[in-house]
Amino acid sequence: MTKKKKHGGRKLTAQELQIQFLKFLLGHPKKRFTPKQITEQLKLDNNRDSAEYAMQQLVANGMATEFPDGKFGVALDRFSAEEPAPPKQPVKKTEAPAAKPVAYKSGGSQRKIVEGRVDMTRTGAAYIVSEMMDTDVYVPNKYVNGALHGDIVRVMLFSAPPTFRGKRGAHIQRKPEGEITEVIKRANEFFIGTLRLSKKYALFLPDNPNVPTDIFIPIEAIADAQDGDKVVVKVTDWQEGKGRVPIGKVTQTLGKLGGNDFEMKKILINAGFPLQHSEEAEREAAQIPDNISPQEIERRRDFRDILTFTIDPEDAKDFDDALSIRQLENGHLEIGVHIADVTHYLKPDSALDREAFERSTSVYLADRCNPMLPEKLSNNLCSLVPEQDRLTFSAVFTFDAKDKLVSRWFGKTVIHSAKRFAYEEAQTILEKKPSDELKAHPRFSDLEWALKHLDRIAKKMRKEREKNGAIGFETEEVRFKLAPDGTPLEAYVKERKDAHLLIEDFMLLANKEVALYMQPPLKAREEDKAGQAGKGGAPVPFIFRIHDLPDMSKVADFARFALELGIPMKTDTPRQIAQSFNELMKKARTDDRLKVLEPLAIRTMAKAVYSSNNIGHYGLGFSHYSHFTSPIRRYSDVLAHRILERNLDGKTYRVDSAKLEEQCKHISNQERKAADAERESTKYKQAEYLSKRIGESYEGVISGIIDRGFFVELMDSRAEGLVDFKYLDDTYTVEEGNLRATGRRYKRSFKMGDKVKVRIAAVDIAKRQVEMELED
């Protein structure tokens, strides 16, 4: 009997097998082999099926060629001794205008083409989310054609989707299917992953499971990276077409080790935010003069002699808003909201401007900021640091003796901040507990007077907003005290006090009044009281922050849920919904059990977005609202500044409304990606924090129930983990609505909002998952 030959080698993963096969074929460019022959030559223990699959994947990606005799060779049209073959057709990188559904004739029939965003699955198939369709479009793996997660694409729909019979015999229509025919705009051109090196080329293996393709790196484009290094790669040529792989270059080498710094960088890259600004943008920033010319100051309203200060987080570096206050001769108070004049430095269509628009927002992770603008602008020239002249765009308001707003003014200004407050420091003055160091400030009495009056007016504006239907959601922000190496030492919930709310109230005022100025209500325009440019004619296109009415079906489900916890709600009208939510928030301040309802209530709300079509802001109770107050970190505010400036002093300027709406969509999409990245970084830090505390006990609240178990949110860190039913002493049945689980034998029940004490059992930092067990 013949013994089976053993290679005595190692067994490779699917990706490793493909790399080794490709290296082997490139080393023998004029020969052909079967997968079995290569396996034996490399002395590998992979079985025949895995070897054939690996080779077929190389063929599918255009890296290998299959011959009629069942053997394989390197794809010579793809690789040469000098450089890879040129791409078939580079992807279009310009943003196309919004398109209507079009028909495509093929074989006497018409096929509909729609645009949408790719939502990639782990299998390589995708769903296309399109405003042109009532439902998503399913694209099988073989028809994705190189599109990646988040890309904006055109899809050609197949014929009407088939139907199938449901359990009760009803005909149910499947999701429509189609093929991606064009990538209009790439969501990301930077990726993070592992570099695998050979003599003449390298392959980049992305870490992101939503990127189901490797990237070819020419040997001259690997910089100083070594085999196995974690690197950041920029795609330089997308190589459109079936069976082609993208070509890229290494832009940053991160080394071989992981750790929290690497994970934070990975979150940013996977979300589509580059870790560094381009050389061209940095070069333009470096050329901006540090000094303000006398001529520029002469053109502006001068506030340098008026008491001005900033209030920001303790660790903030970019101060984009300041407040000034003085009493006029008639006793009225003049309050200035001064915003960094970013548009003075950020010129339209410059490299700085194009990059700022592409980013559209700064990203604030748990341990770092990825800024929209280079540091020279964000932390220096534009930052309203104390004791230095700074250029600003201001909204100046006058309040009468009854704290009623009686006038407003918008324009370019210059300020000189007297003090940089941290929120906690300003709060000590409001609570009449200032430190001796603060009392020693040369203008302490003036600052004390200013904060007292600002706080009084802010509280009146807050009360008026609630009366007009604003919803007072107070989302909790988790913060971390970090060791020098970034390891979390403490997790806590940031407390919002009057100093925080004061700043928020005046920013809301400025944002609202700017929007009202640009497109005043019809009655104000008819009475000619608004002073807005172009009054009497068509409204001037502007960028608004809009928030639609809530989904009534979601609100009804939430109301039933709240009733289970003893909280009745009136939900017949939008005004009643707002009042009910506000009552719930007030009760949650004194009842921790009800705090689990706040995030669920927020989920019933529509997402606030940017649009040139104003529908008001439901959550704030405003008919008009914009974003004007944070241009250092939001491109929406940059656009608002540019449009507002060109419509002051009786001038009228109209931007292209269709282009503006496309910009609004891009900015909204970037904001969503940044928010997802920020949440993911918080979850990572929470998991990292608890990974050092296995076996420790914490108090928490049941925040969700599923068939497998229930989730518990810890009181201090707000980290969430799962208590699995299989570790309890009974078999549990989850009631309809997932509000309660009851044991079949002992009848013990767990319901949403219950306080429990849990012990940390296990933590998977990579998956951001925490396993818990009941203390008792």
Coordinates of N, CA and C in Angstrom, one line a residue, residues 43 83 92 94 159 163 202 245 250 313 333 369-370 420 422 458 505 593 644 746 751 766-767:
K43 N 5.8 23.2 -0.8 CA 5.7 22.3 0.4 C 4.7 22.8 1.4
E83 N 6.7 47.4 -15.1 CA 5.6 48.0 -14.4 C 4.3 47.4 -14.8
K92 N -14.1 58.0 -13.0 CA -14.3 59.4 -13.0 C -14.3 59.9 -11.5
T94 N -14.8 63.3 -10.7 CA -15.6 64.5 -10.5 C -17.0 64.1 -10.0
S159 N -34.6 43.2 -15.1 CA -36.0 43.2 -15.3 C -36.7 43.1 -13.9
T163 N -41.2 37.2 -7.8 CA -41.9 37.1 -6.6 C -41.8 35.7 -6.1
A202 N 4.4 44.7 -4.7 CA 3.8 44.4 -3.4 C 2.3 44.3 -3.5
V245 N -7.5 45.0 -10.6 CA -7.4 45.4 -9.2 C -6.8 46.8 -9.2
V250 N 2.1 53.6 -1.1 CA 2.1 53.8 0.4 C 2.4 55.2 0.8
P313 N -13.9 73.8 26.1 CA -13.4 72.7 26.9 C -11.9 72.9 27.4
L333 N -28.1 96.3 26.4 CA -26.9 95.5 26.4 C -26.6 95.1 24.9
C369 N -8.1 64.8 17.8 CA -8.9 65.5 16.8 C -8.2 65.3 15.4
N370 N -9.0 65.0 14.4 CA -8.5 65.0 13.1 C -9.1 66.2 12.4
R420 N -9.3 83.4 28.2 CA -9.7 82.1 27.7 C -10.2 81.3 28.9
A422 N -12.0 77.9 30.6 CA -12.5 76.6 30.5 C -13.9 76.6 31.1
A458 N -29.5 84.0 28.6 CA -29.5 82.7 28.1 C -30.6 81.9 28.6
D505 N -26.6 78.5 24.0 CA -27.8 79.4 23.7 C -27.5 80.5 22.8
R593 N -33.6 54.9 36.0 CA -34.3 53.8 35.2 C -34.8 54.3 33.9
L644 N -23.5 84.7 3.2 CA -23.9 85.8 4.0 C -23.1 87.1 3.6
Y746 N -38.7 29.7 37.6 CA -38.7 30.5 38.8 C -39.5 31.8 38.6
K751 N -36.6 43.4 33.1 CA -37.3 44.3 32.1 C -36.4 45.6 31.9
A766 N -11.1 44.0 19.9 CA -11.2 44.2 18.4 C -12.7 44.3 17.9
K767 N -13.6 43.5 18.6 CA -15.0 43.6 18.2 C -15.8 44.6 19.0

